[in-house]
Coordinates of C-alpha atoms in Angstrom, one line a residue:
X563 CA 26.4 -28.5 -13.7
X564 CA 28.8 -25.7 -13.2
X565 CA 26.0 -24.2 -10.6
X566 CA 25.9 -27.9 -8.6
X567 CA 29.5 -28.3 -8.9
X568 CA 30.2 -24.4 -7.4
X569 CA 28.3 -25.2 -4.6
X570 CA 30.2 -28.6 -3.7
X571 CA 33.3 -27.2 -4.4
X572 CA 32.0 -24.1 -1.7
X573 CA 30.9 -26.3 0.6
X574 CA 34.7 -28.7 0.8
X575 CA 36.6 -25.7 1.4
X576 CA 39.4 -26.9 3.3
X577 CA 38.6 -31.0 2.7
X578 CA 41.2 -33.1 1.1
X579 CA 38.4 -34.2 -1.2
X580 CA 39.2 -33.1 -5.2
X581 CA 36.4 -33.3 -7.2
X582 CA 36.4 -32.8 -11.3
X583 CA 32.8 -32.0 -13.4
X584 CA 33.1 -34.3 -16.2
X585 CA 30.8 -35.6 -18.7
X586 CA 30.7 -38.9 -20.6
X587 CA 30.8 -38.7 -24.5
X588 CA 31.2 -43.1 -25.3
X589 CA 29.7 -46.0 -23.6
X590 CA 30.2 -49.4 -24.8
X591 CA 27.5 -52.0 -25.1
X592 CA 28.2 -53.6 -21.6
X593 CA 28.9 -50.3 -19.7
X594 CA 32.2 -51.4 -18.5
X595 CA 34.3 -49.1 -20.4
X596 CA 33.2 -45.2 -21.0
X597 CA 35.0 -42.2 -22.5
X598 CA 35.3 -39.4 -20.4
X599 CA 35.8 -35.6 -21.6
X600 CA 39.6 -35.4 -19.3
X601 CA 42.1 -35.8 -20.6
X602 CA 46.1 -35.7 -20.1
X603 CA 45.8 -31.8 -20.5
X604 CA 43.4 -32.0 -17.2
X605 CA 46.1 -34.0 -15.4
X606 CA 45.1 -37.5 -16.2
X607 CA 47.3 -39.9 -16.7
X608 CA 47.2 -43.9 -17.4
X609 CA 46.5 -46.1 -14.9
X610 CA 44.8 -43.5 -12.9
X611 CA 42.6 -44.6 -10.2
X612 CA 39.1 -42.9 -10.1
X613 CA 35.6 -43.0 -8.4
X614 CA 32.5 -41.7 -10.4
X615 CA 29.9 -40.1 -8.6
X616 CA 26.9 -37.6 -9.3
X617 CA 25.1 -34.8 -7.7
X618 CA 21.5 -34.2 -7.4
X619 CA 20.3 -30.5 -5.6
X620 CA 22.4 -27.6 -5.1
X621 CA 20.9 -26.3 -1.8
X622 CA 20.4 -29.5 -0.5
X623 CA 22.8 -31.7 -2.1
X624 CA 23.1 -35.2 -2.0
X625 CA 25.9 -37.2 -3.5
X626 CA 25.4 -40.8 -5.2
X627 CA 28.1 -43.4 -6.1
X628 CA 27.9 -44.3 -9.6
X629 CA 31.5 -46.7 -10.5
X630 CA 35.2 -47.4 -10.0
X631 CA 37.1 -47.2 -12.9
X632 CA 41.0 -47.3 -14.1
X633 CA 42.4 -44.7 -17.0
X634 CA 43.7 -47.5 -20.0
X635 CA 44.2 -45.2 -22.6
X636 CA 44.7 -41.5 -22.4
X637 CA 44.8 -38.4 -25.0
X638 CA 45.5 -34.6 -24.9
X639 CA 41.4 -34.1 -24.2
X640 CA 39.6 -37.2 -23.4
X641 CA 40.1 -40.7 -22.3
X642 CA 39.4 -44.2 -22.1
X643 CA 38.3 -45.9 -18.9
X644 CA 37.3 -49.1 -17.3
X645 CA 35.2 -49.6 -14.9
X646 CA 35.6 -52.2 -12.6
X647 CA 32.8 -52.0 -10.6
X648 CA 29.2 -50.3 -11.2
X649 CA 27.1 -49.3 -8.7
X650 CA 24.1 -47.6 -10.9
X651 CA 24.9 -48.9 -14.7
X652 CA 21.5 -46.8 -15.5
X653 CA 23.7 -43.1 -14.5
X654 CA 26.5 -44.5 -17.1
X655 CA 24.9 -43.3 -20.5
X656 CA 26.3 -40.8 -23.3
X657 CA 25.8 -37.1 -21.9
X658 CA 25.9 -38.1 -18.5
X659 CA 27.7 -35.4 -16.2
X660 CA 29.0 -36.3 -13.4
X661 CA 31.7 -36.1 -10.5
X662 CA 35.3 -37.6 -10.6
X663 CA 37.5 -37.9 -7.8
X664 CA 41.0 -38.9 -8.8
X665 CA 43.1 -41.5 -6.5
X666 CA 46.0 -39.3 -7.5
X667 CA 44.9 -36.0 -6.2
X668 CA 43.4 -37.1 -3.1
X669 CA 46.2 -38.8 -2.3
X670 CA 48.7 -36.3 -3.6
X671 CA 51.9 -35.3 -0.9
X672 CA 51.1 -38.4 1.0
X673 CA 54.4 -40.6 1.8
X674 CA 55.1 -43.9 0.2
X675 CA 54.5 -47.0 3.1
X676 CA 56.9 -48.7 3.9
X677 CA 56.7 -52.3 4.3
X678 CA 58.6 -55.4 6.3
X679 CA 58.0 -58.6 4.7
X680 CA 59.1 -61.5 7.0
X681 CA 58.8 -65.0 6.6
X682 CA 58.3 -67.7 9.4
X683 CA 59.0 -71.4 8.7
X684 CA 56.8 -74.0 10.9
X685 CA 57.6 -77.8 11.3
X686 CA 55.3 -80.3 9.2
X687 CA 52.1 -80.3 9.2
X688 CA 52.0 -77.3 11.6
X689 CA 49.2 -74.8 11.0
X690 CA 49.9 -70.8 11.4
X691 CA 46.4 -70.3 13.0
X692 CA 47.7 -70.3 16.7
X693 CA 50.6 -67.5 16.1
X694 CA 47.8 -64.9 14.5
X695 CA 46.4 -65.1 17.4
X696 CA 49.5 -63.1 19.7
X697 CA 51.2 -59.9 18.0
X698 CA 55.0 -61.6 18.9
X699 CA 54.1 -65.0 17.2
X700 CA 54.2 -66.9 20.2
X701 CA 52.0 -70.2 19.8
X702 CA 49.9 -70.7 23.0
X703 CA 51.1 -74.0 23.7
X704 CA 54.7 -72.5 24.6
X705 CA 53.3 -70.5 27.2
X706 CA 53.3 -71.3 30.6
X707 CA 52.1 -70.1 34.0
X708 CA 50.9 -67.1 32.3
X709 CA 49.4 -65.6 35.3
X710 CA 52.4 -66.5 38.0
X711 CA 53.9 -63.3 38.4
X712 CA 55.6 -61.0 40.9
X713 CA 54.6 -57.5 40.3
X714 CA 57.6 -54.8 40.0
X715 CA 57.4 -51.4 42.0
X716 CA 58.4 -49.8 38.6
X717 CA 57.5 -51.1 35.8
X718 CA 59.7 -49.4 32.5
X719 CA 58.0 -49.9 29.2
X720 CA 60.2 -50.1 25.9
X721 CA 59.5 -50.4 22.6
X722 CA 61.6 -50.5 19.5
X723 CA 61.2 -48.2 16.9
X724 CA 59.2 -49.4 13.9
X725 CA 60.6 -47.7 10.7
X726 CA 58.0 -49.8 9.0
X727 CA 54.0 -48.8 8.5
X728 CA 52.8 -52.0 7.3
X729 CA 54.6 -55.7 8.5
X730 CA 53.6 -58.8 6.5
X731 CA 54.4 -62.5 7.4
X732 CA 54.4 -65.5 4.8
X733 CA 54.3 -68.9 6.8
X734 CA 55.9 -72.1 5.1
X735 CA 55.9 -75.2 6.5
X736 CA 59.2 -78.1 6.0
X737 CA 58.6 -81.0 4.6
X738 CA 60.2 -84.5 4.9
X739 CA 61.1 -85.8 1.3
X740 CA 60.1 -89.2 0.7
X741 CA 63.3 -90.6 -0.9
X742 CA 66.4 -90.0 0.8
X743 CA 69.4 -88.2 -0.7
X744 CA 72.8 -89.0 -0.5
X745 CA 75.5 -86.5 1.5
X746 CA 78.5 -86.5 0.4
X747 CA 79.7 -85.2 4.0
X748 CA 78.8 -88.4 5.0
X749 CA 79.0 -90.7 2.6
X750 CA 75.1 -92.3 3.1
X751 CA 71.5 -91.7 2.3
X752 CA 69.7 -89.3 4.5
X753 CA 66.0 -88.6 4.3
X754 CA 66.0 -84.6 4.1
X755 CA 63.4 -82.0 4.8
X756 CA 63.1 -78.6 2.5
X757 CA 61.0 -75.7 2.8
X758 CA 57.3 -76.2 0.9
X759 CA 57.3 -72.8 -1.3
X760 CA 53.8 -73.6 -2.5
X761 CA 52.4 -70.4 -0.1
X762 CA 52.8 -67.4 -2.5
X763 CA 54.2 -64.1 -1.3
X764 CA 52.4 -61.3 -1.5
X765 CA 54.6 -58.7 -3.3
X766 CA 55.0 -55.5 -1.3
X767 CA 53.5 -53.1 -4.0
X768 CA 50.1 -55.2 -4.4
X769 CA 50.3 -54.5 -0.6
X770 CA 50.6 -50.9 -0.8
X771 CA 48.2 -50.7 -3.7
X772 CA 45.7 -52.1 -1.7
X773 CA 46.4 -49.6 1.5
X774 CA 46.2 -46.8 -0.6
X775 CA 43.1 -47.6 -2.4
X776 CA 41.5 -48.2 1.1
X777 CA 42.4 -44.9 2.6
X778 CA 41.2 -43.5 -0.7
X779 CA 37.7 -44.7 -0.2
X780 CA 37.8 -43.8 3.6
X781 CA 38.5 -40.3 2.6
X782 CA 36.2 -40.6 0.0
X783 CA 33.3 -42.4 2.2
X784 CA 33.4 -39.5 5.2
X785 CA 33.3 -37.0 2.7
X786 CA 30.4 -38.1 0.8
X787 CA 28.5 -39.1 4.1
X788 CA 29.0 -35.9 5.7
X789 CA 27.0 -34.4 2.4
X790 CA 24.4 -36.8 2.7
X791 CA 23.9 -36.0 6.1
X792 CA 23.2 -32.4 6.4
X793 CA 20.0 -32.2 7.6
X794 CA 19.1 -28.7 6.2
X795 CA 21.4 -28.3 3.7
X796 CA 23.9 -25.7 3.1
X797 CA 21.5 -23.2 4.5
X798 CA 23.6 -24.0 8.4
X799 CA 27.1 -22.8 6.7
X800 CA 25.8 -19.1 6.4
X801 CA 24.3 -18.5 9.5
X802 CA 25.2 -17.9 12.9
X803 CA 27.1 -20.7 14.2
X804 CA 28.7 -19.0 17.2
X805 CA 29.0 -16.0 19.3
X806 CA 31.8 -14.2 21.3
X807 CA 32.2 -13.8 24.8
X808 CA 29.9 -11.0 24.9
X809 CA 27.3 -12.4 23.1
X810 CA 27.0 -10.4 20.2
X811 CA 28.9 -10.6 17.4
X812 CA 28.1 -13.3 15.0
X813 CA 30.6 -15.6 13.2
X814 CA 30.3 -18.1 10.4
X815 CA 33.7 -20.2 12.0
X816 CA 34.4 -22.3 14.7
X817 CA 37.7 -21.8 16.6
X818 CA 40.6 -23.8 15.8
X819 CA 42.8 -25.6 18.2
X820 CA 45.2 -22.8 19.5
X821 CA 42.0 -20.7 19.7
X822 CA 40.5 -23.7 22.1
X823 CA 43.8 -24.0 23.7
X824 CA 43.9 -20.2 24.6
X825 CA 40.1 -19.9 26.0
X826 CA 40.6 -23.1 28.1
X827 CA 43.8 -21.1 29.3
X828 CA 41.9 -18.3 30.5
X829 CA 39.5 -20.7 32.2
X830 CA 42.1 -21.8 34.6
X831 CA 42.7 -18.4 35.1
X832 CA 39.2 -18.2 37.0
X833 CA 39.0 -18.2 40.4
X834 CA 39.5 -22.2 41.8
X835 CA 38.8 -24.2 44.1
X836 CA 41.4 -23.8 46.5
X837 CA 40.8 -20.0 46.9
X838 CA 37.2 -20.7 47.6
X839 CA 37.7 -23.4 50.3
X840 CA 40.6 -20.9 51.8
X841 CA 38.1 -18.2 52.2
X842 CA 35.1 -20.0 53.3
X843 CA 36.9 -21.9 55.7
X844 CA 39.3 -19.2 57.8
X845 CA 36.0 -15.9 57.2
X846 CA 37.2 -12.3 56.8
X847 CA 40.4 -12.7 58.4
X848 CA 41.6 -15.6 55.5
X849 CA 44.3 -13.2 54.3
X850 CA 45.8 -12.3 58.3
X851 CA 48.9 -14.3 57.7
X852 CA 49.9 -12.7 54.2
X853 CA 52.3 -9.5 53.0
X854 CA 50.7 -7.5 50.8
X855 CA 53.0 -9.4 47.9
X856 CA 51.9 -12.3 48.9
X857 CA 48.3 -11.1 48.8
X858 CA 48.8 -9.6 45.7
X859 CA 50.3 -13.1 44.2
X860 CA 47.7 -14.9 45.6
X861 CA 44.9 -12.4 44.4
X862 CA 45.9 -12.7 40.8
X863 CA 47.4 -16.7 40.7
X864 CA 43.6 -18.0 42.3
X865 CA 42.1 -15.5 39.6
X866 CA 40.0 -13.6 42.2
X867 CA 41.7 -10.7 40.5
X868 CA 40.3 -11.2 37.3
X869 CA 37.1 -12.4 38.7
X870 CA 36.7 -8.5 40.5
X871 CA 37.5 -7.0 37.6
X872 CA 35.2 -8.9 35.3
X873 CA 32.4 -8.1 38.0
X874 CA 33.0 -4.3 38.2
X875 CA 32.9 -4.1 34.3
X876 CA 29.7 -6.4 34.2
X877 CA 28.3 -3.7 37.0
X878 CA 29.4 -0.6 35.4
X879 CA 29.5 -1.2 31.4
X880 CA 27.0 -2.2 29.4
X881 CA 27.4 -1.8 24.9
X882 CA 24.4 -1.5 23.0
X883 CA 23.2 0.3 19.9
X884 CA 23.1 4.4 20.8
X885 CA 21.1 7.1 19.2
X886 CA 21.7 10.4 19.6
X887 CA 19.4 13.6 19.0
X888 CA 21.4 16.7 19.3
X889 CA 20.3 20.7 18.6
X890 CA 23.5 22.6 18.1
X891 CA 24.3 26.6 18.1
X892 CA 26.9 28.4 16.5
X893 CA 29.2 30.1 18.3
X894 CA 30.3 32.5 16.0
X895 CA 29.2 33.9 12.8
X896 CA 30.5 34.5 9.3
X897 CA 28.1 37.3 7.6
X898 CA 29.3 40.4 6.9
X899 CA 28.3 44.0 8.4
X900 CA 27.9 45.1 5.1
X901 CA 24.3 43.8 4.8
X902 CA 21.8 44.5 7.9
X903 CA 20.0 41.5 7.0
X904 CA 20.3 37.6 7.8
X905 CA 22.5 38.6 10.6
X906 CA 21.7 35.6 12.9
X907 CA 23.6 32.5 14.4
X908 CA 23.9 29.2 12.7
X909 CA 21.8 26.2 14.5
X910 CA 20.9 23.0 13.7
X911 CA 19.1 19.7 14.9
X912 CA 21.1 16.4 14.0
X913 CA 19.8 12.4 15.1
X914 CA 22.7 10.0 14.7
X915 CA 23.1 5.9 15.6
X916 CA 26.6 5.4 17.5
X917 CA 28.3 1.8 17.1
X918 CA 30.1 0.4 19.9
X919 CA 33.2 -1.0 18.3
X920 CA 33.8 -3.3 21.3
X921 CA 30.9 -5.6 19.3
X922 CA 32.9 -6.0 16.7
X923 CA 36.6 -6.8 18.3
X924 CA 37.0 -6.5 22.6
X925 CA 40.5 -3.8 22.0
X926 CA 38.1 -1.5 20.5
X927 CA 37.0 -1.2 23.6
X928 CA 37.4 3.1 23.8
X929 CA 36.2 3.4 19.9
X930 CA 32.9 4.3 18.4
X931 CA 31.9 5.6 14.3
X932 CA 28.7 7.3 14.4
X933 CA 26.1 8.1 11.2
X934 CA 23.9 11.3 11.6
X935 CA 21.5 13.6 9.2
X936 CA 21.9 17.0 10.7
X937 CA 19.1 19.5 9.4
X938 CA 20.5 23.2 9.9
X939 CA 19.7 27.2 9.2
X940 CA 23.2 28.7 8.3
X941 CA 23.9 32.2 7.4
X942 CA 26.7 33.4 5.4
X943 CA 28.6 36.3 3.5
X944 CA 28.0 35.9 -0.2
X945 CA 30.5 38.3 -1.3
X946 CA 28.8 41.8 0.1
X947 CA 25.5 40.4 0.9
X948 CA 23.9 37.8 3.4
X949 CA 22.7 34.8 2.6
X950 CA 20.2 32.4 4.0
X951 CA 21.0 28.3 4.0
X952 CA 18.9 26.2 4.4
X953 CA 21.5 22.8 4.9
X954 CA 20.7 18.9 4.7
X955 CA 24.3 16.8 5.3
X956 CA 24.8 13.6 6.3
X957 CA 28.0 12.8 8.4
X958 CA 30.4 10.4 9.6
X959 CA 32.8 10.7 12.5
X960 CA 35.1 8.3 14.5
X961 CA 35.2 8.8 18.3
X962 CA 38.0 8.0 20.9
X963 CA 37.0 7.7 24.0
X964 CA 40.0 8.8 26.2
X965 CA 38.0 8.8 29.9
X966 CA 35.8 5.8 30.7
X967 CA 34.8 3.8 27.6
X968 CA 31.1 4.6 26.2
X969 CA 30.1 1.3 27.4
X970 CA 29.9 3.3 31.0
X971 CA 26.9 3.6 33.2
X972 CA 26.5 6.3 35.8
X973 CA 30.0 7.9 34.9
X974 CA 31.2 10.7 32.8
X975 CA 32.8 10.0 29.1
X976 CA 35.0 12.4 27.6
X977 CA 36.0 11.9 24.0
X978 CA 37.7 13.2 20.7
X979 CA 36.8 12.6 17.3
X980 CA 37.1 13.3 13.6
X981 CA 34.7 13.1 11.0
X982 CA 33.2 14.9 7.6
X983 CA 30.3 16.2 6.2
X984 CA 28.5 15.9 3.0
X985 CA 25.2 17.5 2.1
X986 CA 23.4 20.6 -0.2
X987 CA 21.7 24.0 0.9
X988 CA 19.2 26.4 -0.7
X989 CA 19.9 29.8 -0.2
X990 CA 17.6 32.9 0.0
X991 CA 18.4 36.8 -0.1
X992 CA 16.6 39.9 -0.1
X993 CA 19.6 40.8 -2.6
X994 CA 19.2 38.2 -5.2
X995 CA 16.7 37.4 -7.8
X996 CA 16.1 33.7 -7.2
X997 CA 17.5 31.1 -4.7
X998 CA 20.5 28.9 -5.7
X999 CA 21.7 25.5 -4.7
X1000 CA 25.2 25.1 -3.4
X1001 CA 27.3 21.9 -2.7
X1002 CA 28.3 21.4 1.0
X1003 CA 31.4 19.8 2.0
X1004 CA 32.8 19.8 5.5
X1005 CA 36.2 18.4 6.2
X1006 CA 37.7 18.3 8.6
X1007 CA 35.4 18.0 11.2
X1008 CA 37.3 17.9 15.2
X1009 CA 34.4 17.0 18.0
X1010 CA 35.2 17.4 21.3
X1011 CA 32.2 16.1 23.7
X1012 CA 31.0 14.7 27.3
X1013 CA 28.2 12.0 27.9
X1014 CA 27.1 10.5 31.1
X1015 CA 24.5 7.9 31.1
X1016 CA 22.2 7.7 33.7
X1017 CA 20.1 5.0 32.8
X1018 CA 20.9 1.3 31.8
X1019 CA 17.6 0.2 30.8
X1020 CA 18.1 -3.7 31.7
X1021 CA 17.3 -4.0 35.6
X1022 CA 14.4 -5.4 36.6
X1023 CA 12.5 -2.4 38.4
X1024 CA 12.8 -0.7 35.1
X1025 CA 9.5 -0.8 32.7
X1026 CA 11.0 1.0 30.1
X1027 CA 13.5 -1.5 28.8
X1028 CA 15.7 1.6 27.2
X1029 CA 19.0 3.5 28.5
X1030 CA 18.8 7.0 28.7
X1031 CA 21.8 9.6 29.1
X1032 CA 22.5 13.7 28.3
X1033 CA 25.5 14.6 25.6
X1034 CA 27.3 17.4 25.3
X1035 CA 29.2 18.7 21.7
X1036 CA 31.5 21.1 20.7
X1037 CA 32.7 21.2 16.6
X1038 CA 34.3 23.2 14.6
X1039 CA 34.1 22.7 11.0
X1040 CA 36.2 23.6 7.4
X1041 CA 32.8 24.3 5.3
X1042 CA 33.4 24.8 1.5
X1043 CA 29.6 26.0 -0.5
X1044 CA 29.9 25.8 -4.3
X1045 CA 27.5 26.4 -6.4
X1046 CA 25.1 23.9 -8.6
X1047 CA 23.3 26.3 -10.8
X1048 CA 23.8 29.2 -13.2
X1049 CA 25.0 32.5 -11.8
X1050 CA 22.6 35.2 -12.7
X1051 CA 23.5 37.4 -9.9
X1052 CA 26.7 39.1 -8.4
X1053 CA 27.4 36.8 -5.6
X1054 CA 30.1 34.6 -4.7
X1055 CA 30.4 30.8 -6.6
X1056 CA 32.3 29.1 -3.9
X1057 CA 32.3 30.0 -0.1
X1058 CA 34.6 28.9 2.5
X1059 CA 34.2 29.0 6.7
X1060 CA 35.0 27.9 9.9
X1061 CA 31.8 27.1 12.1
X1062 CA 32.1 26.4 15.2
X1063 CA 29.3 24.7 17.4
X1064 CA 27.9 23.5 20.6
X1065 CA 25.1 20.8 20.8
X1066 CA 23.5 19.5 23.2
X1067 CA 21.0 16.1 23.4
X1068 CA 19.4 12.9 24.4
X1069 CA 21.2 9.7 23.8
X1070 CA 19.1 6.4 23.9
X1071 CA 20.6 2.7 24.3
X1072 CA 18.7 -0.3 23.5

């Protein structure tokens, strides 16, 4: 139950709908009066107002009515109810679990209604039929030359303000008295007429009972229906239901009115109608008779602006996923002269997968995070002696792009980034008496590199649906070796360096 129950509760995020798991621990012989496992402690209170339901399926659910009852007796932990309607008597047995919607707590911060009772007295033996059917209680027969009118040039509607949600009328007739009364005012026997009180007002709170159980079961009713009526299920809720103006980036929401309001707002913004007629009618001269302000107004008011814009970026700018495979060289080198051997450069071959942050949100536009595994031959001084790494790390940078955004075709992209380094390396030396493993932690790493991409891989003379463009890459890197085993030799347990690197490589969009 608790399972079911999540799952409802999941799936009315945001209703008004407030439904309770309860279970039924007393029927009586007729089924008309249960006890329920709520009590006053769960909020309940006499003379609460409730409809019983149960639901079957978790992933497809489906929601039954079961009865209507009214709380008559209520303790800390359980309480009495009837039921004043049944829709399935066979659900209502001991051990039954089901759903309970409280009146209360649907209808909780709602206002009270008010009402305006008025009361209309008709002559004898006149029925109230005819004034139900105009809204001012005007019987037909008074009405005359209905449709012999003038019509006004300006017609100014007015309508009073109704402090009242609900108006009732209660028609009474007057009735002629068969025996005359004597009036003293005039000293004589008049036959009198008195109003017939046999119509009974309806009191104003039975009236606003029944109003608030009906919007009750209309909240109730579209509620339930709208379960009944998924056609797959919940499975809908968790997948894509809509995606941004690029295309791309999936979202489990629909946008809510300002969101609306703002998109249609940029709509207008596109070029209209009267720009287009403007042009096509007067040719290349359209714009002869404006300043450049005026052109410059009229350029971004008729949204050609935007519209140019828009096309360049279309044009030139393209985001995708990016991999890039990179072989790096150091550029300087931190053995000592001490030992004649392992006197070489650092180098290195890396393969990383570059995310376009624009697919996430459009102002990251200029912003990219990029994942690589960087496989390298290092060489450094262990205290006296040379040493031989061999280095597997696995990185992560974050990359600004401060010229052209990397969304760029056929342009140069200069950018910055920051990043670290995480990895181990097996060292070697004609000095030591068996290889160790060291720890390798680089942080910071600063990046300073150029791209161009040549290639956008989409057009239609291409058959290789895949972007191509060159990278260049210079780093320079804190490094900090420590080692993971048991020293058995004279070297040094934790090493510390700058490298500094260029790389250059492929990049690949798809």
């Amino acid at each position: 139950m608790k399972v079911g129950l999540l799952s409802f509760l999941l799936f009315f995020t945001g209703q008004v709908m407030a439904f309770n798991g309860i279970q039924i621990v007393g029927v009586s012989e007729s089924k008309k009066s249960v006890i329920v496992d709520r009590g006053s402690l769960e909020g309940v209170k006499t003379g609460d107002k409730a409809r019983f339901l149960i639901q079957k399926g978790i992933a497809n659910p489906k929601i039954t009515y079961v009865a209507r009852g009214e709380a008559i007796k209520v303790h800390s932990n359980y309480s009495y109810w009837y039921l004043s309607y049944v829709e399935n008597p066979f659900l209502i047995r001991r051990g039954s679990k089901l759903l309970m919607s409280l009146q209360s707590e649907v209808l909780e911060g709602s206002r009270r209604y008010n009402i305006k009772q008025k009361k209309s007295i008709l002559s004898d033996g006149k029925s109230f039929a005819p004034f139900l059917l105009d809204r001012e209680n005007i019987p037909r027969e008074l009405v005359f030359s209905e449709k012999n009118y003038e019509p006004s040039e300006i017609i100014v509607d007015t309508y009073s303000k109704k402090e009242q949600d609900i108006e009732t009328t209660n028609f009474d007739n007057w009735v002629r008295r068969k025996d005359p009364e004597f009036v003293e005012e005039y000293l004589d026997e008049y036959p009198l007429k008195h109003v017939n009180r046999a119509n009974q007002v309806v009191p104003a709170d039975k009236v606003r009972r029944n109003y608030k159980q009906a919007e009750f079961d209309g909240s109730l009713k579209e509620s339930v229906d709208k379960v009944n009526g998924l056609r797959y299920g919940l499975a809908p809720m968790y997948h894509e239901q809509k995606k941004d103006s690029l295309g791309v980036r999936e979202k489990i929401t629909t946008d809510n009115y300002y969101q609306r309001l703002v998109q249609d707002k940029k709509g207008e913004n596109f070029i209209s109608p009267r720009a287009v007629a403007k042009i096509r009618k007067e040719g290349p001269g359209w714009s002869a008779d404006m300043n450049d302000e005026q052109l410059r107004r009229f350029y971004n008011r008729s949204g050609i602006e935007r519209e140019l814009v828009r096309q360049k970026e279309a044009q030139g700018e393209k985001a995708g996923h990016e991999l890039n495979f990179r072989y790096a060289t150091g550029l300087n080198q931190n053995t000592t002269q001490a030992d004649d051997n392992h006197q070489s450069t650092n180098y290195s071959l890396a393969i990383g997968y570059e995310l376009m942050l624009i697919r996430t949100n459009p102002a990251l536009k200029n912003f990219t995070v990029e994942m690589a595994l960087e496989r390298g031959i290092n060489f450094y001084d262990l205290d006296g002696i040379n040493g031989r790494f061999v280095e597997g790390t696995a990185g992560f940078a974050a990359n600004w792009y401060f010229y052209n955004p990397p969304t760029s075709i056929r342009q140069y992209m200069f950018f910055l980034g920051v990043g670290t380094k995480r990895g181990s390396a097996s060292v070697t030396s004609t000095s030591i008496t068996k290889d160790y493993t060291y720890s390798v932690v680089a942080l910071p790493v600063l990046r300073f590199g150029m791209k161009y991409r040549f290639k956008a891989g989409d057009t239609q003379d291409e058959s290789v649906k895949i972007g191509m463009g060159v990278n260049f890459l210079f780093e320079t890197e804190s490094v900090r070796l420590s080692v993971e085993d048991a020293l058995n030799d004279d070297i040094a347990p934790v090493i510390t360096a700058q490298n500094v690197k260029f790389a250059v490589g492929m990049s690949f969009y798809f």
